[in-house]
């Protein structure tokens, strides 16, 4: 059961299947009477649930004291009249005030809990948003751009578009797109503060001030719907345990007729010569390691199905191999070294791998570096690029 608020600036919904009351948008009523229907929707919802009621505030961008007092009054009264129900208020760290304003509710009523949703919203977050990942991001984009600058026009990227780069990392892809394709507007969003700090520092050092770097949760973005001509999300669906949530958001913010462009890998297909067996074993283990943390670095070939299932049409898909022959072999070796340091470092330690396993694991990376730098060697890293059009 879902009901809609008549307010043009925010929405209120109650979903009986999820036992969730959600608010989104700007809540600045002059009086409680203005949101009386929405509060009644919440009260009626409370009467129908058992167990846990979720109050989802992840997309509330502003809330004045009138709305705050009215909402909390309903929750406190309900927590006392129905003590058998647990109330979970889900705020977002993306909205700076949200967690701070609601946190004290737990003190007022023991059966109201506050969760800051995006403080740990996917299993691999601690690795991917760690500063140690920055060298990986920097070297990877350097290697892939020479391919993607030719691929992107085939997927519809044109000069003068309004572009969003979601999960932008250290912002280097946004910088390259800005330079190559001259967008009318470009927004770059990520949930890693260290990466965004790095991106802003780089932009400042180059005197670039027209990229809108934004802190945000990619699975619950605060962007309005249907506003971007071209949305990119590179190497990121594969690190979330629920990629369908991200695709739903990418679809939502894309204009009808616009396109969403994604890239993903298939790590077990990384290869090299000489010492192919050792290299193959290590990258098979990389796939298993990521799977242990609910990440799927084998996602690349699945991109077509994922885009179609998300509702996109006219899906285009192609693959390319980044190799040591593309340019400076040392750059490729730097990518592998960065993988080794994180995968055979913090991630292996976290999984509890034995010293013998880690030694063999690291040897495969060392052999891949050897292949990349050997004058007769070959080292490859396959990537799948795909895009889909949002129907008109």
Coordinates of C-alpha atoms in Angstrom, one line a residue:
X1 CA 0.0 0.0 0.0
X2 CA 1.4 3.3 -1.0
X3 CA 0.0 6.8 -0.6
X4 CA 1.3 10.1 -2.0
X5 CA 1.6 13.4 -0.3
X6 CA 0.0 16.3 -2.2
X7 CA 3.0 18.5 -1.3
X8 CA 5.0 19.6 -4.4
X9 CA 8.3 19.9 -2.4
X10 CA 8.4 16.6 -0.7
X11 CA 6.8 13.1 -0.8
X12 CA 5.6 10.8 2.0
X13 CA 5.0 7.2 1.4
X14 CA 4.1 4.2 3.4
X15 CA 5.0 0.7 2.1
X16 CA 3.2 -2.0 4.0
X17 CA 5.3 -4.8 2.5
X18 CA 8.5 -3.2 3.8
X19 CA 6.9 -1.7 6.9
X20 CA 8.6 1.5 5.9
X21 CA 7.4 5.2 6.1
X22 CA 9.7 7.3 3.9
X23 CA 10.0 11.0 3.4
X24 CA 11.9 12.7 0.6
X25 CA 12.6 16.3 -0.4
X26 CA 12.3 19.6 1.5
X27 CA 10.1 19.7 4.6
X28 CA 9.6 23.3 5.7
X29 CA 6.0 23.6 6.7
X30 CA 4.8 26.9 8.3
X31 CA 2.5 24.8 10.6
X32 CA 1.9 21.2 11.5
X33 CA -1.5 21.5 9.7
X34 CA 0.4 21.6 6.4
X35 CA 1.8 18.1 6.9
X36 CA -1.2 16.7 8.8
X37 CA -2.1 14.2 6.0
X38 CA 1.5 12.9 6.0
X39 CA 1.5 12.5 9.8
X40 CA -1.8 10.7 9.6
X41 CA -0.3 8.4 6.9
X42 CA 2.4 7.5 9.5
X43 CA 0.0 7.0 12.3
X44 CA -2.2 4.8 10.2
X45 CA 0.9 2.8 9.1
X46 CA 2.0 2.3 12.7
X47 CA -1.4 0.7 13.4
X48 CA -0.8 -1.9 10.7
X49 CA 2.7 -3.1 11.5
X50 CA 4.3 -5.6 13.8
X51 CA 7.9 -6.1 14.7
X52 CA 9.8 -3.2 13.2
X53 CA 8.7 0.0 11.6
X54 CA 11.3 1.8 9.5
X55 CA 11.2 5.6 9.1
X56 CA 13.4 6.3 6.0
X57 CA 14.8 9.9 5.9
X58 CA 17.7 9.2 3.6
X59 CA 16.4 11.6 0.9
X60 CA 15.2 14.4 3.2
X61 CA 17.5 17.3 2.2
X62 CA 16.0 19.9 4.6
X63 CA 13.7 19.8 7.6
X64 CA 12.7 22.7 9.7
X65 CA 11.9 22.6 13.5
X66 CA 8.1 22.5 12.9
X67 CA 8.4 19.3 10.8
X68 CA 11.0 17.8 13.1
X69 CA 8.9 18.4 16.3
X70 CA 5.7 17.0 14.7
X71 CA 7.4 13.9 13.3
X72 CA 9.3 13.1 16.5
X73 CA 6.1 13.7 18.6
X74 CA 4.3 11.0 16.5
X75 CA 7.2 8.6 17.0
X76 CA 7.5 9.1 20.7
X77 CA 3.8 8.8 21.3
X78 CA 3.6 5.6 19.2
X79 CA 6.7 4.1 21.0
X80 CA 4.8 4.5 24.2
X81 CA 1.4 3.4 23.1
X82 CA 2.9 0.4 21.2
X83 CA 6.0 -0.6 23.2
X84 CA 6.1 -4.0 21.4
X85 CA 7.2 -2.3 18.1
X86 CA 10.7 -1.3 17.4
X87 CA 11.0 2.0 15.5
X88 CA 14.2 2.4 13.4
X89 CA 14.8 5.9 12.1
X90 CA 17.2 5.7 9.1
X91 CA 19.2 8.9 8.5
X92 CA 22.0 9.6 6.1
X93 CA 25.5 11.0 6.8
X94 CA 25.2 12.6 3.3
X95 CA 22.8 15.1 5.0
X96 CA 24.9 16.6 7.7
X97 CA 22.2 17.5 10.1
X98 CA 20.1 14.4 9.9
X99 CA 21.8 12.0 12.2
X100 CA 22.6 14.8 14.7
X101 CA 19.0 15.9 15.0
X102 CA 17.4 12.5 15.4
X103 CA 20.1 10.8 17.5
X104 CA 18.6 11.9 20.9
X105 CA 15.4 10.1 20.2
X106 CA 17.0 6.9 21.5
X107 CA 17.4 8.6 24.8
X108 CA 13.8 9.6 25.0
X109 CA 12.4 6.2 24.1
X110 CA 14.4 2.9 24.3
X111 CA 12.5 1.3 21.4
X112 CA 13.5 4.0 18.9
X113 CA 16.8 3.2 17.2
X114 CA 18.8 5.5 14.9
X115 CA 20.8 4.1 12.0
X116 CA 23.1 6.2 9.9
X117 CA 22.5 4.2 6.7
X118 CA 25.5 5.1 4.5
X119 CA 28.1 4.7 7.2
X120 CA 28.5 1.0 6.1
X121 CA 26.2 0.4 3.2
X122 CA 28.2 -2.2 1.3
X123 CA 30.6 -4.9 2.5
X124 CA 33.7 -3.7 0.6
X125 CA 33.4 -0.1 1.7
X126 CA 36.3 -0.2 4.1
X127 CA 38.7 -1.3 1.3
X128 CA 37.3 0.8 -1.5
X129 CA 37.0 4.0 0.4
X130 CA 40.4 3.7 2.1
X131 CA 43.2 6.0 1.0
X132 CA 45.2 2.9 0.0
X133 CA 42.8 2.5 -2.9
X134 CA 43.7 5.9 -4.4
X135 CA 46.9 4.6 -6.2
X136 CA 44.7 1.9 -7.8
X137 CA 42.2 4.4 -9.0
X138 CA 44.8 6.8 -10.3
X139 CA 46.7 4.2 -12.3
X140 CA 43.7 2.4 -13.6
X141 CA 42.1 5.4 -15.2
X142 CA 45.4 6.3 -16.8
X143 CA 45.4 2.9 -18.5
X144 CA 41.8 2.7 -19.5
X145 CA 41.3 6.3 -20.8
X146 CA 43.1 5.7 -24.1
X147 CA 40.4 3.1 -24.8
X148 CA 37.4 4.9 -23.3
X149 CA 37.9 8.2 -25.1
X150 CA 37.2 6.3 -28.3
X151 CA 34.5 4.1 -26.9
X152 CA 32.4 6.8 -25.2
X153 CA 31.2 8.5 -28.4
X154 CA 29.9 5.1 -29.6
X155 CA 27.8 5.0 -26.5
X156 CA 26.3 8.5 -27.1
X157 CA 28.6 10.9 -25.3
X158 CA 28.6 14.3 -27.1
X159 CA 29.9 17.8 -26.5
X160 CA 27.6 20.0 -24.4
X161 CA 25.8 17.3 -22.5
X162 CA 24.8 17.4 -18.8
X163 CA 26.8 14.6 -17.3
X164 CA 26.9 12.8 -13.9
X165 CA 29.9 10.6 -13.0
X166 CA 28.6 8.5 -10.1
X167 CA 31.2 6.8 -7.9
X168 CA 33.7 9.2 -9.3
X169 CA 36.6 8.1 -7.1
X170 CA 39.4 10.5 -7.2
X171 CA 37.7 12.5 -10.0
X172 CA 40.2 11.9 -12.7
X173 CA 37.7 10.5 -15.2
X174 CA 35.5 13.5 -14.7
X175 CA 38.5 15.7 -15.4
X176 CA 39.3 13.8 -18.6
X177 CA 35.7 13.9 -19.8
X178 CA 35.5 17.6 -19.1
X179 CA 38.6 18.2 -21.2
X180 CA 37.7 15.9 -24.1
X181 CA 33.9 16.4 -24.4
X182 CA 33.2 19.9 -23.0
X183 CA 30.0 19.2 -21.1
X184 CA 27.5 21.9 -20.3
X185 CA 27.6 20.7 -16.7
X186 CA 29.3 17.9 -15.0
X187 CA 28.6 16.5 -11.5
X188 CA 30.9 13.9 -9.8
X189 CA 29.6 12.1 -6.8
X190 CA 31.4 9.7 -4.4
X191 CA 31.0 8.4 -0.9
X192 CA 34.7 8.5 -0.1
X193 CA 35.8 11.7 1.6
X194 CA 39.6 11.0 1.0
X195 CA 38.9 10.4 -2.7
X196 CA 36.9 13.6 -3.0
X197 CA 39.5 15.6 -1.1
X198 CA 42.1 14.3 -3.6
X199 CA 39.8 15.2 -6.5
X200 CA 39.2 18.7 -5.3
X201 CA 42.9 19.3 -4.6
X202 CA 43.8 18.1 -8.2
X203 CA 41.0 20.3 -9.7
X204 CA 42.2 23.3 -7.7
X205 CA 45.8 22.8 -8.8
X206 CA 44.7 22.8 -12.4
X207 CA 42.4 25.8 -11.8
X208 CA 39.3 23.7 -12.7
X209 CA 36.3 25.0 -10.8
X210 CA 33.3 23.8 -13.0
X211 CA 33.3 20.2 -11.9
X212 CA 30.7 19.8 -9.1
X213 CA 32.3 17.3 -6.7
X214 CA 29.6 16.0 -4.4
X215 CA 29.7 13.7 -1.3
X216 CA 26.8 11.3 -1.6
X217 CA 25.4 7.8 -1.3
X218 CA 25.1 6.3 -4.8
X219 CA 22.3 4.0 -3.9
X220 CA 20.1 6.9 -2.5
X221 CA 21.2 10.0 -4.4
X222 CA 19.7 13.4 -3.6
X223 CA 19.7 14.4 -7.2
X224 CA 16.3 15.1 -8.8
X225 CA 15.0 12.6 -11.3
X226 CA 15.4 12.9 -15.1
X227 CA 18.2 15.6 -15.1
X228 CA 21.3 14.1 -16.8
X229 CA 21.9 13.4 -20.5
X230 CA 24.7 10.9 -19.8
X231 CA 25.4 9.1 -16.5
X232 CA 28.6 7.1 -16.0
X233 CA 29.4 4.6 -13.3
X234 CA 32.7 2.9 -13.8
X235 CA 34.0 -0.2 -12.0
X236 CA 31.6 0.4 -9.2
X237 CA 28.5 -1.8 -9.7
X238 CA 30.9 -4.8 -9.1
X239 CA 31.9 -3.7 -5.7
X240 CA 28.4 -3.3 -4.3
X241 CA 26.5 -6.3 -2.9
X242 CA 23.3 -5.0 -4.4
X243 CA 24.1 -3.5 -7.9
X244 CA 20.4 -3.4 -8.8
X245 CA 20.0 -0.6 -6.3
X246 CA 22.6 1.5 -8.0
X247 CA 21.2 0.8 -11.4
X248 CA 17.8 1.9 -10.2
X249 CA 19.3 5.2 -9.1
X250 CA 21.3 5.7 -12.3
X251 CA 18.1 5.0 -14.3
X252 CA 16.2 7.5 -12.1
X253 CA 18.6 10.5 -12.5
X254 CA 19.0 9.9 -16.3
X255 CA 16.8 11.9 -18.6
X256 CA 14.4 9.9 -20.8
X257 CA 16.3 9.3 -24.0
X258 CA 19.6 9.7 -22.2
X259 CA 22.1 6.9 -21.6
X260 CA 23.8 5.2 -18.6
X261 CA 27.4 4.0 -19.2
X262 CA 29.0 1.4 -17.0
X263 CA 32.2 -0.6 -17.0
X264 CA 33.0 -3.8 -15.1
X265 CA 35.7 -6.4 -15.1
X266 CA 36.2 -10.1 -15.2
X267 CA 39.3 -10.6 -13.1
X268 CA 39.7 -14.3 -13.7
X269 CA 40.3 -13.4 -17.4
X270 CA 43.4 -11.3 -16.5
X271 CA 46.3 -13.0 -18.3
X272 CA 50.0 -12.8 -18.9
X273 CA 53.0 -14.5 -20.6
X274 CA 55.4 -15.9 -19.5
X275 CA 54.4 -17.6 -16.2
X276 CA 50.8 -17.9 -17.3
X277 CA 49.8 -20.6 -14.8
X278 CA 50.9 -18.6 -11.8
X279 CA 49.1 -15.5 -13.1
X280 CA 45.9 -17.4 -13.9
X281 CA 45.8 -19.0 -10.4
X282 CA 46.2 -15.6 -8.7
X283 CA 43.4 -13.9 -10.6
X284 CA 41.1 -16.8 -10.1
X285 CA 41.8 -16.3 -6.4
X286 CA 41.1 -12.5 -6.7
X287 CA 37.6 -13.3 -7.9
X288 CA 37.1 -15.6 -4.9
X289 CA 38.5 -13.0 -2.5
X290 CA 36.1 -10.3 -3.7
X291 CA 33.2 -12.8 -3.6
X292 CA 34.0 -13.4 0.1
X293 CA 33.3 -9.8 0.7
X294 CA 30.1 -9.9 -1.5
X295 CA 31.7 -8.1 -4.4
X296 CA 31.6 -9.5 -7.9
X297 CA 34.7 -8.7 -10.0
X298 CA 33.4 -11.2 -12.6
X299 CA 30.5 -8.9 -13.5
X300 CA 31.7 -7.6 -16.8
X301 CA 29.9 -10.0 -19.2
X302 CA 26.8 -9.7 -17.0
X303 CA 26.4 -6.0 -17.9
X304 CA 23.9 -6.6 -20.8
X305 CA 21.5 -8.6 -18.6
X306 CA 21.8 -6.1 -15.7
X307 CA 21.0 -3.1 -17.9
X308 CA 18.0 -4.9 -19.6
X309 CA 16.7 -6.0 -16.2
X310 CA 16.9 -2.4 -14.9
X311 CA 14.6 -1.2 -17.8
X312 CA 17.1 0.2 -20.2
X313 CA 16.7 -0.3 -24.0
X314 CA 19.1 -0.2 -27.0
X315 CA 21.9 -1.6 -24.9
X316 CA 25.3 -1.5 -26.4
X317 CA 28.1 -3.6 -25.1
X318 CA 31.8 -4.1 -26.0
X319 CA 34.9 -5.3 -24.3
X320 CA 38.5 -4.2 -24.5
X321 CA 41.8 -5.4 -23.2
X322 CA 44.2 -3.1 -21.4
X323 CA 47.7 -4.3 -22.0
X324 CA 51.3 -3.5 -21.4
X325 CA 51.6 -2.7 -25.1
X326 CA 49.2 0.2 -24.9
X327 CA 51.8 2.6 -23.7
X328 CA 54.4 2.7 -21.0
X329 CA 54.6 -0.9 -19.6
X330 CA 55.6 0.6 -16.2
X331 CA 52.1 2.1 -15.9
X332 CA 50.6 -1.3 -16.3
X333 CA 53.0 -2.7 -13.8
X334 CA 52.0 0.1 -11.4
X335 CA 48.4 -1.0 -11.7
X336 CA 49.2 -4.6 -10.8
X337 CA 51.4 -3.5 -7.9
X338 CA 48.5 -1.4 -6.5
X339 CA 46.2 -4.4 -6.8
X340 CA 48.8 -6.6 -5.0
X341 CA 49.2 -4.2 -2.1
X342 CA 45.5 -4.1 -1.3
X343 CA 44.3 -7.6 -2.4
X344 CA 47.3 -9.5 -0.9
X345 CA 47.5 -7.1 2.0
X346 CA 44.5 -5.8 3.9
X347 CA 41.9 -7.9 2.1
X348 CA 43.8 -11.2 2.6
X349 CA 44.5 -10.3 6.2
X350 CA 40.8 -9.5 6.8
X351 CA 39.8 -12.9 5.3
X352 CA 42.3 -14.7 7.5
X353 CA 44.4 -16.2 4.7
X354 CA 47.4 -18.3 5.7
X355 CA 51.0 -17.1 5.2
X356 CA 51.5 -19.8 2.6
X357 CA 48.4 -18.7 0.6
X358 CA 49.5 -15.0 0.7
X359 CA 53.0 -15.9 -0.5
X360 CA 51.6 -17.7 -3.5
X361 CA 49.0 -15.0 -4.1
X362 CA 51.6 -12.3 -4.2
X363 CA 53.8 -14.4 -6.5
X364 CA 51.1 -14.3 -9.1
X365 CA 51.0 -10.5 -9.0
X366 CA 54.8 -10.5 -9.2
X367 CA 54.7 -12.8 -12.2
X368 CA 52.2 -10.5 -13.8
X369 CA 54.4 -7.5 -13.3
X370 CA 57.3 -9.5 -14.7
X371 CA 55.2 -10.3 -17.8
X372 CA 54.3 -6.6 -18.2
X373 CA 57.9 -5.4 -18.0
X374 CA 59.6 -8.3 -19.9
X375 CA 60.7 -7.2 -23.5
X376 CA 58.9 -10.2 -24.9
X377 CA 56.1 -10.4 -22.3
X378 CA 52.4 -9.7 -22.6
X379 CA 50.0 -8.7 -19.8
X380 CA 46.3 -8.1 -20.1
X381 CA 43.3 -6.8 -18.1
X382 CA 39.9 -7.3 -19.7
X383 CA 37.1 -4.7 -19.2
X384 CA 33.5 -4.7 -20.5
X385 CA 31.9 -1.3 -21.3
X386 CA 28.1 -1.2 -21.7
X387 CA 25.4 1.5 -21.9
X388 CA 21.6 1.5 -22.1
X389 CA 19.1 4.1 -23.1
X390 CA 16.3 5.2 -20.7
X391 CA 13.0 4.9 -22.6
X392 CA 11.3 8.1 -23.6

